[in-house]
Every structure is written in C-alpha cells, then in structure tokens.
Coordinates of C-alpha atoms and ligand atoms in Angstrom, one line a residue:
X1 CA 188.4 134.2 108.6
X2 CA 191.6 134.1 106.5
X3 CA 191.6 137.9 105.9
X4 CA 190.5 139.9 109.0
X5 CA 191.4 143.1 110.8
X6 CA 193.7 142.9 113.8
X7 CA 194.7 146.0 115.7
X8 CA 193.3 148.0 112.9
X9 CA 195.3 146.3 110.1
X10 CA 194.0 143.8 107.6
X11 CA 195.9 140.5 108.0
X12 CA 196.3 137.4 106.0
X13 CA 196.1 134.8 108.7
X14 CA 198.6 136.2 111.3
X15 CA 200.5 138.5 108.9
X16 CA 199.5 142.1 108.5
X17 CA 199.3 143.0 104.8
X18 CA 201.4 146.1 105.1
X19 CA 204.2 143.9 106.2
X20 CA 203.9 141.9 103.0
X21 CA 203.8 145.1 101.0
X22 CA 207.1 146.2 102.6
X23 CA 208.8 142.8 102.1
X24 CA 207.6 142.0 98.6
X25 CA 206.3 145.2 97.1
X26 CA 203.0 146.0 95.4
X27 CA 201.0 145.0 93.6
X28 CA 201.0 141.3 94.7
X29 CA 198.7 138.4 95.2
X30 CA 198.4 137.1 98.7
X31 CA 197.0 133.6 99.4
X32 CA 196.0 132.0 102.7
X33 CA 197.1 128.3 103.0
X34 CA 194.5 127.8 105.8
X35 CA 191.7 129.1 103.6
X36 CA 192.6 126.7 100.8
X37 CA 192.8 123.8 103.2
X38 CA 189.4 124.7 104.7
X39 CA 187.6 124.9 101.4
X40 CA 189.2 121.7 100.2
X41 CA 188.2 120.1 103.5
X42 CA 184.5 121.1 102.9
X43 CA 184.6 119.0 99.7
X44 CA 186.4 116.1 101.4
X45 CA 183.9 116.1 104.3
X46 CA 180.9 116.2 101.9
X47 CA 182.3 113.2 100.0
X48 CA 183.6 111.2 103.0
X49 CA 182.8 107.5 102.8
X50 CA 182.3 107.6 99.0
X51 CA 184.4 106.5 96.2
X52 CA 185.2 110.0 95.1
X53 CA 188.0 112.3 93.9
X54 CA 188.2 116.1 93.9
X55 CA 190.1 117.3 90.8
X56 CA 191.2 120.9 91.5
X57 CA 190.7 123.0 88.3
X58 CA 194.2 124.3 87.6
X59 CA 193.0 127.2 85.4
X60 CA 191.7 129.0 88.5
X61 CA 195.1 129.2 90.2
X62 CA 198.1 127.3 88.9
X63 CA 200.8 128.5 91.2
X64 CA 203.0 125.5 92.1
X65 CA 202.6 126.1 95.8
X66 CA 198.8 126.0 95.5
X67 CA 199.0 122.8 93.4
X68 CA 201.6 121.2 95.8
X69 CA 199.4 122.0 98.8
X70 CA 196.3 120.5 97.2
X71 CA 198.3 117.4 96.0
X72 CA 199.4 116.8 99.6
X73 CA 195.8 117.0 100.7
X74 CA 194.9 114.2 98.2
X75 CA 193.4 116.3 95.4
X76 CA 193.6 115.3 91.8
X77 CA 193.6 117.9 89.1
X78 CA 191.5 119.1 86.1
X79 CA 193.7 120.5 83.3
X80 CA 193.1 122.0 79.9
X81 CA 196.6 122.1 78.4
X82 CA 200.0 120.5 78.2
X83 CA 201.3 123.5 80.2
X84 CA 198.9 122.7 83.0
X85 CA 199.9 119.1 83.0
X86 CA 203.5 120.0 83.3
X87 CA 202.7 122.3 86.3
X88 CA 200.8 119.5 88.0
X89 CA 203.7 117.1 87.6
X90 CA 206.2 119.8 88.7
X91 CA 204.2 120.4 91.8
X92 CA 204.2 116.7 92.7
X93 CA 200.6 116.0 91.4
X94 CA 199.7 112.6 90.0
X95 CA 198.8 112.2 86.3
X96 CA 196.7 109.1 87.3
X97 CA 194.5 111.5 89.3
X98 CA 194.3 114.1 86.6
X99 CA 191.5 114.8 84.0
X100 CA 192.3 116.6 80.7
X101 CA 189.4 118.7 79.5
X102 CA 189.1 121.3 76.7
X103 CA 187.8 121.5 73.1
X104 CA 191.1 121.9 71.3
X105 CA 193.7 119.4 72.5
X106 CA 196.6 119.2 70.1
X107 CA 198.1 115.9 69.0
X108 CA 201.2 116.5 71.0
X109 CA 199.2 117.4 74.1
X110 CA 197.2 114.1 73.7
X111 CA 200.4 112.1 73.4
X112 CA 202.0 113.8 76.3
X113 CA 198.9 113.1 78.5
X114 CA 198.6 109.4 77.5
X115 CA 202.3 108.9 78.1
X116 CA 202.1 110.6 81.5
X117 CA 199.4 108.1 82.5
X118 CA 196.5 110.5 82.6
X119 CA 193.3 109.3 84.4
X120 CA 191.1 110.4 81.6
X121 CA 190.8 112.6 78.5
X122 CA 187.5 114.4 78.5
X123 CA 186.4 114.4 74.9
X124 CA 184.3 117.2 73.5
X125 CA 183.7 116.2 69.9
X126 CA 183.6 113.2 67.5
X127 CA 186.6 114.6 65.6
X128 CA 188.6 114.6 68.9
X129 CA 187.6 110.9 69.5
X130 CA 189.1 110.0 66.1
X131 CA 192.2 112.0 66.8
X132 CA 192.8 110.5 70.2
X133 CA 192.3 107.0 68.8
X134 CA 194.9 107.7 66.1
X135 CA 197.4 109.2 68.4
X136 CA 197.0 106.3 70.9
X137 CA 197.4 103.8 68.1
X138 CA 200.5 105.5 66.9
X139 CA 202.2 105.5 70.3
X140 CA 201.1 101.9 71.0
X141 CA 198.9 102.8 74.0
X142 CA 195.3 102.8 74.9
X143 CA 193.8 106.2 75.7
X144 CA 191.4 106.4 78.7
X145 CA 188.4 108.6 77.6
X146 CA 185.1 110.0 78.7
X147 CA 182.8 112.3 76.9
X148 CA 181.9 115.7 78.3
X149 CA 178.2 115.8 77.7
X150 CA 176.4 119.0 77.3
X151 CA 173.3 118.5 79.5
X152 CA 171.6 121.6 78.1
X153 CA 170.9 123.1 81.5
X154 CA 170.8 126.8 82.0
X155 CA 173.3 127.6 84.7
X156 CA 171.9 131.1 85.1
X157 CA 175.3 132.7 85.4
X158 CA 177.2 135.3 83.3
X159 CA 177.0 134.3 79.6
X160 CA 180.8 134.3 79.3
X161 CA 181.1 131.6 82.0
X162 CA 178.0 129.6 81.2
X163 CA 179.0 126.4 79.4
X164 CA 176.2 123.9 79.6
X165 CA 173.8 125.2 77.0
X166 CA 173.2 123.9 73.5
X167 CA 174.7 127.1 71.9
X168 CA 177.9 126.8 73.9
X169 CA 181.1 125.3 72.2
X170 CA 181.6 122.9 75.0
X171 CA 180.7 119.2 75.3
X172 CA 179.0 116.8 72.9
X173 CA 175.2 117.1 72.5
X174 CA 173.2 115.0 74.9
X175 CA 171.4 113.3 72.0
X176 CA 174.6 112.3 70.3
X177 CA 176.2 110.8 73.4
X178 CA 175.0 107.2 73.1
X179 CA 176.1 106.9 69.5
X180 CA 179.5 108.3 70.4
X181 CA 180.0 105.9 73.3
X182 CA 179.2 103.0 70.9
X183 CA 181.7 104.3 68.4
X184 CA 184.4 104.7 71.2
X185 CA 183.7 101.2 72.5
X186 CA 184.5 99.9 69.0
X187 CA 187.9 101.5 68.8
X188 CA 190.7 99.3 70.2
X189 CA 193.0 102.2 71.0
X190 CA 190.6 103.9 73.4
X191 CA 189.2 102.6 76.7
X192 CA 186.0 104.2 77.8
X193 CA 186.3 105.0 81.5
X194 CA 183.7 107.6 82.3
X195 CA 181.3 110.4 81.6
X196 CA 181.3 114.0 82.5
X197 CA 179.7 117.4 82.4
X198 CA 180.4 121.0 83.5
X199 CA 177.6 123.5 83.1
X200 CA 179.3 126.8 84.1
X201 CA 181.0 128.8 86.8
X202 CA 180.1 131.0 89.7
X203 CA 176.8 129.1 90.2
X204 CA 175.1 130.2 93.4
X205 CA 172.0 128.2 93.1
X206 CA 172.2 124.4 93.5
X207 CA 169.2 123.7 91.2
X208 CA 171.0 123.7 87.8
X209 CA 173.8 121.5 89.3
X210 CA 171.3 119.0 90.6
X211 CA 169.4 119.0 87.4
X212 CA 172.6 118.4 85.4
X213 CA 173.5 115.6 87.7
X214 CA 170.1 113.9 87.2
X215 CA 170.5 114.1 83.4
X216 CA 174.1 112.8 83.4
X217 CA 173.2 109.9 85.7
X218 CA 170.2 108.9 83.5
X219 CA 172.4 109.0 80.5
X220 CA 175.2 107.0 82.2
X221 CA 172.6 104.3 83.0
X222 CA 171.6 104.1 79.3
X223 CA 175.3 103.9 78.3
X224 CA 175.8 101.1 80.8
X225 CA 172.7 99.3 79.5
X226 CA 174.4 99.2 76.1
X227 CA 177.2 97.2 77.8
X228 CA 179.7 100.0 78.2
X229 CA 181.0 100.2 81.8
X230 CA 181.7 103.6 83.2
X231 CA 184.3 103.7 86.0
X232 CA 183.6 107.3 86.9
X233 CA 181.1 110.1 86.6
X234 CA 182.5 113.6 86.6
X235 CA 180.0 116.3 87.7
X236 CA 182.3 119.3 86.9
X237 CA 183.0 122.4 89.0
X238 CA 181.1 125.6 89.1
X239 CA 180.1 126.2 92.7
X240 CA 180.1 129.9 93.3
X241 CA 181.5 132.0 96.1
X242 CA 180.4 135.2 97.8
X243 CA 182.0 138.3 96.1
X244 CA 179.3 140.8 97.1
X245 CA 175.7 140.1 98.1
X246 CA 175.3 136.7 96.5
X247 CA 173.4 134.3 98.7
X248 CA 175.6 131.3 98.5
X249 CA 175.0 127.9 100.1
X250 CA 177.6 125.9 101.9
X251 CA 179.6 123.5 99.6
X252 CA 178.5 120.5 101.7
X253 CA 174.9 121.3 101.1
X254 CA 175.2 121.7 97.4
X255 CA 177.4 118.6 97.0
X256 CA 174.9 116.7 99.3
X257 CA 172.0 117.7 97.0
X258 CA 173.9 116.5 94.0
X259 CA 174.9 113.2 95.6
X260 CA 171.2 112.4 96.3
X261 CA 170.8 112.1 92.5
X262 CA 173.8 109.7 92.0
X263 CA 172.6 106.2 92.5
X264 CA 175.3 104.6 90.5
X265 CA 177.0 102.9 93.4
X266 CA 179.9 101.4 91.5
X267 CA 181.1 104.6 89.8
X268 CA 183.8 106.8 91.3
X269 CA 182.4 110.3 91.7
X270 CA 184.6 113.2 90.5
X271 CA 184.1 116.9 91.1
X272 CA 186.4 119.5 89.5
X273 CA 186.0 122.8 91.5
X274 CA 188.4 125.7 91.1
X275 CA 186.9 129.0 92.3
X276 CA 185.2 127.6 95.4
X277 CA 188.6 126.3 96.7
X278 CA 190.8 129.3 96.0
X279 CA 188.6 132.3 95.2
X280 CA 188.2 133.6 98.7
X281 CA 191.7 132.4 99.7
X282 CA 193.4 135.3 97.9
X283 CA 193.5 139.0 97.7
X284 CA 195.2 141.5 95.3
X285 CA 197.3 143.9 97.4
X286 CA 197.8 147.3 95.7
X287 CA 199.0 150.8 96.7
X288 CA 197.3 154.1 95.9
X289 CA 199.4 156.1 93.6
X290 CA 197.2 159.2 93.1
X291 CA 193.8 160.6 94.0
X292 CA 192.2 162.3 91.0
X293 CA 189.0 164.1 91.9
X294 CA 186.9 165.2 89.0
X295 CA 183.8 167.1 88.1
X296 CA 181.6 164.1 87.5
X297 CA 183.8 161.2 88.8
X298 CA 186.6 160.7 91.4
X299 CA 189.3 158.3 90.7
X300 CA 191.7 156.4 92.9
X301 CA 194.7 155.4 90.7
X302 CA 196.4 152.3 92.1
X303 CA 199.5 150.4 91.0
X304 CA 197.5 147.2 90.0
X305 CA 195.6 147.2 86.8
X306 CA 193.3 145.2 84.5
X307 CA 196.3 143.1 83.3
X308 CA 196.8 141.9 86.9
X309 CA 193.1 141.2 87.5
X310 CA 191.0 141.0 84.4
X311 CA 187.7 140.0 85.9
X312 CA 186.2 143.4 86.5
X313 CA 186.9 144.7 83.0
X314 CA 186.1 141.4 81.3
X315 CA 182.9 140.4 83.1
X316 CA 182.0 143.5 85.0
X317 CA 182.8 141.4 88.1
X318 CA 182.4 143.0 91.5
X319 CA 185.3 142.6 94.0
X320 CA 185.2 144.1 97.4
X321 CA 187.9 146.7 98.1
X322 CA 189.1 147.1 101.7
X323 CA 191.6 149.5 103.1
X324 CA 194.5 147.7 104.8
X325 CA 194.5 150.3 107.6
X326 CA 191.0 150.1 108.9
X327 CA 189.0 153.2 108.3
X328 CA 185.3 153.7 108.3
X329 CA 184.3 155.7 105.3
X330 CA 182.3 158.6 106.8
X331 CA 178.8 159.1 105.5
X332 CA 180.0 162.0 103.3
X333 CA 183.1 160.1 102.0
X334 CA 183.6 160.6 98.3
X335 CA 182.9 157.8 95.9
X336 CA 185.7 156.6 93.7
X337 CA 186.3 154.4 90.8
X338 CA 189.5 152.4 91.5
X339 CA 191.5 152.4 88.3
X340 CA 194.9 151.2 87.2
X341 CA 197.7 152.7 85.1
X342 CA 196.8 150.8 81.9
X343 CA 195.8 152.9 78.9
X344 CA 192.2 151.6 78.5
X345 CA 189.0 153.1 79.8
X346 CA 188.0 149.7 80.9
X347 CA 191.0 149.5 83.2
X348 CA 188.7 149.7 86.3
X349 CA 189.1 147.4 89.3
X350 CA 186.0 148.6 91.1
X351 CA 183.4 151.2 90.5
X352 CA 181.7 153.8 92.7
X353 CA 183.1 152.9 96.1
X354 CA 182.9 155.0 99.2
X355 CA 186.4 155.1 100.6
X356 CA 188.4 157.4 102.8
X357 CA 191.9 157.1 101.2
X358 CA 195.1 159.0 100.6
X359 CA 197.9 158.5 98.2
X360 CA 200.3 155.9 99.6
X361 CA 197.5 153.9 101.3
X362 CA 197.3 150.1 100.7
X363 CA 194.1 148.5 99.5
X364 CA 193.1 144.9 99.2
X365 CA 191.0 143.7 96.3
X366 CA 189.2 140.8 97.9
X367 CA 188.2 137.4 96.5
X368 CA 191.0 137.4 93.9
X369 CA 192.4 134.0 94.5
X370 CA 190.7 132.4 91.5
X371 CA 191.1 133.5 87.9
X372 CA 193.3 136.4 89.0
X373 CA 197.0 135.6 88.4
X374 CA 196.1 132.9 85.9
X375 CA 194.4 135.4 83.6
X376 CA 196.9 138.1 84.0
X377 CA 199.0 139.4 81.1
X378 CA 201.9 141.6 80.3
X379 CA 199.8 144.3 78.6
X380 CA 201.5 147.7 78.6
X381 CA 204.8 145.8 79.3
X382 CA 203.9 145.4 82.9
X383 CA 205.8 142.5 84.6
X384 CA 203.5 140.0 86.1
X385 CA 203.3 140.5 89.8
X386 CA 204.5 138.5 92.8
X387 CA 202.5 135.9 94.6
X388 CA 202.8 135.3 98.4
X389 CA 201.4 132.4 100.4
X390 CA 200.8 133.0 104.0
X391 CA 200.9 130.1 106.4
X392 CA 200.1 131.2 110.0
X393 CA 202.7 133.8 110.9
X394 CA 204.9 133.2 107.9
X395 CA 204.7 134.7 104.4
X396 CA 206.4 132.8 101.6
X397 CA 207.2 134.3 98.3
X398 CA 205.8 131.7 95.9
X399 CA 206.4 133.6 92.6
X400 CA 208.9 136.4 92.2
X401 CA 207.8 139.5 90.4
X402 CA 208.8 139.3 86.8
X403 CA 211.7 141.5 85.7
X404 CA 211.4 144.0 82.9
X405 CA 214.2 142.3 81.0
X406 CA 212.2 139.0 81.0
X407 CA 209.4 140.7 79.1
X408 CA 211.5 141.0 75.9
X409 CA 214.1 138.2 76.6
X410 CA 212.6 136.0 73.8
X411 CA 212.4 138.8 71.2
X412 CA 215.0 139.7 68.6
X413 CA 215.5 142.3 66.0
X414 CA 216.1 140.9 62.5
X415 CA 219.5 141.5 60.9
X416 CA 218.0 143.8 58.3
Ligands
LLP1 N1 185.7 122.0 85.0 C1 185.7 122.5 83.7 C2 185.5 121.6 82.6 C3 185.7 123.9 83.5 O1 185.7 124.4 82.3 C4 185.9 124.8 84.6 C5 186.0 126.2 84.5 C6 186.0 124.2 85.9 C7 185.9 122.8 86.0 C8 186.1 125.0 87.2 O2 185.0 125.8 87.4 P1 184.9 126.6 88.8 O3 184.7 125.6 89.9 O4 186.1 127.4 89.0 O5 183.7 127.4 88.6 N2 187.5 133.1 84.1 C9 186.1 133.0 84.6 C10 185.8 131.6 84.9 C11 185.9 130.6 83.8 C12 185.6 129.2 84.1 C13 186.0 128.2 83.1 N3 185.8 126.8 83.4 C14 186.0 133.9 85.8 O6 187.0 134.6 86.2 O7 184.9 134.0 86.4

C-alpha cells in the first residue's frame, strides 16, 4: 500500500504526510513512485512476450518527474497537444513511441509532431486527414497515421467521460473507416501505420473494452484485406480504479480478456492508460482552516479547492477523505461537507462525510493522482499548488508552488 497509516500517521511510502506539509506547505499533491511503478508493472506483466507498447496518457498527469519515471520504465506516451509533446521530450520521452490523439490538432502541432518523429497521428476526421497530408507535403515528410475509430460501444461510464458512442465528438464512424483508409492509402504524403479506438474512461467492467476490441480487430482485418497493412492496433485507455465502492478487476485480467480477442499476430498492440497508472498513486494533502457548523449542514473549510481538484464539482466524483492523524470517527461524529475557499457553491471536495476533525488538522483527499493537477486552474487567483514525489524515505519537490506574481506576470495595462 503506497498510502497507509504507520504509528497513527498516514504516510506516503515511508514518509508521514505531516512531514511533507511542514516541508512544502499545503495544499499539495503527493505522489508515490512505487505505486506508479507497480501499476505500470501490471501492464508490462500482462503484455509480456507480446509485441506491445504502453503509451501513458499524459493528460492524466503531466508532471515531468512522472513522465521521466515512466519513460525510464519503457513507456511510450499518448498526447493531445503540442504542449504535451514538449513535456514528453523535456522528460526524456521518445517521440517515436508517442501517439498524438485529439480532434483539433492545429497545423503547427501537426508539423511539430511530424518533425519530432512521432510514432503516429491518430486522426479523428476526414478533414484532419486532408490537413495532415497537406502539412506533410509542405514540409517534405510523410506523416504516419491511424484512424481513431468510434466502435459505437456503450462504455457505461459518466457521460462526460464516455467517448465511444455515435453521438460523441470523438473518432471516425465505424462505417466510414474503410473508405477513409482507402483515401489515406492513396495520399503519398501519409503512411498508414495503424488503427485505434478509445471508448471512455473509468471503466470498471471489462465487457465494453472486450467488445470494442472485437470490433476493431474485425475492422482491421477488413482494412488489411483491402491491401492496407496495419503495423499497430491501439485499444485505448480507460481501465478504471477504485475510488469508493467500485468493484474493479485487476489490470492483468482485463488486459488478458482483451488480448484473447486480438488474433492479428503481426500487429504491435498499443494501450494508452492514464488513470489506472497514476490515479491511486497520488493524494491531495490539505489543511483544515475552519469548522463551520450549521443548522442543516456542517462544513469543513479546507485550504484546497475546486480549482486544485475539479473532479468532484465537475463530475460529482467521489474521493475518499482520510485524516492524516488516524482517528476513528465515533458513531455520533458530525457529518461534514468538505469545501474550499473558492466563491462557488459547487466548490465541494467531498459531501456528507463523518469525520472527527479540528481546525489545523491535515486531511488527504485520496485517489487524486490522475486528472488532479492537470485539470487545475488559477481561478480566484489561486497559485497552482506544489507537487511532491515520494520515493521510499525521500520526498522530492517536483513542482514548486506558483508565486502570486507569476499569476499576472504576462499581463499588462494599456497605456491609455
Ligand atoms: N486515450 C485517449 C484517446 C483518451 O482520450 C484518454 C482519456 C485516455 C487514453 C486515457 O484514459 P484513462 O486510462 O485515463 O481512462 N477528466 C476525466 C477523464 C477524461 C479522460 C479523457 N480521455 C476525469 O477526471 O475522470
């Protein structure tokens, strides 16, 4: 367990979280190196002996230390912007092991990716194919491409993070795919290298992933019959984690079930997980500022807010809240909403939790390693918070807390 109580104190690996709060202040994100390595290792073990690549989805956690750690373990990357590509390269990642996804790639991002030697541009529309071909021709290069195909499978997850249905903006329609592959094969400036899909995120049931795999494999076979060779098949990310009472299955079992449907021996298999690698490897450490008992509701006001962790206000997501100093909430303990200082009623990190707390106590918002820091903002002119990576008994500051001055450093007042 990366985060467990020792001598009554919640620790990240061997470091008590109160020590991190003293050294680096609150709020801050705390990650466990061992937990990231363990989760990556589950993928590596499940894919052992196969021609396969795990492309970590950078949008889930883009801290350079996280990316560098995964690059050293042999991971490739899944990116959605020129900014993410720059981060991957700055962290020592390899463009030749990096996939570029997303519906809105700009001309300069496309050129930047081709010039960096990207493994593949995952195309999501016919218009994008034409743009990529034009950009590649202009810079005198061939662009490696795949289509992200929408398999029209219901991932049965939150509608905001379900992406594989016909009504979603993502991917090209299943029925258009063969025509688009033929068109791509006719364009000299593009080289067809693969096929991909991604049906959604936080999937706790293997069935939709297995179903999507079957559909993509069947389609890949039809494309190959048309004489177009596919060097890889990318089955996306999406495997869920346990936040609350979800019954999750081990990564190895889900990947194993998907692999049973892949009988294209020649093709390299790619997965692009994010959350299942970093989600449970991070916590948001926060301090109680005030207790605010009320007639109908009690509030714990903490120093972290919705701008630091958007998931609860955006998706009504549930994150466990643990006191850093172990305390059993007695049966009669008051129930609190944990709220932040931001001026929005939706600035709630957790609802209706039984806690025995006092002002000054430290709390850990659990399972915050994925889509925490990467979705944070400066709303209410709050500097983005520090990030700390624990490695055994050592805690490394891997992102300094932003300064107030940096918040308006790029702004100017006109000379009226
Ligand atoms: N591949 C593609 C093409 C994706 O769009 C995504 C995530 C992933 C891989 C990684 O999915 P994962 O393994 O992390 O489920 N902000 C939301 C999640 C948005 C996911 C977007 N796409 C949240 O906080 O729950």
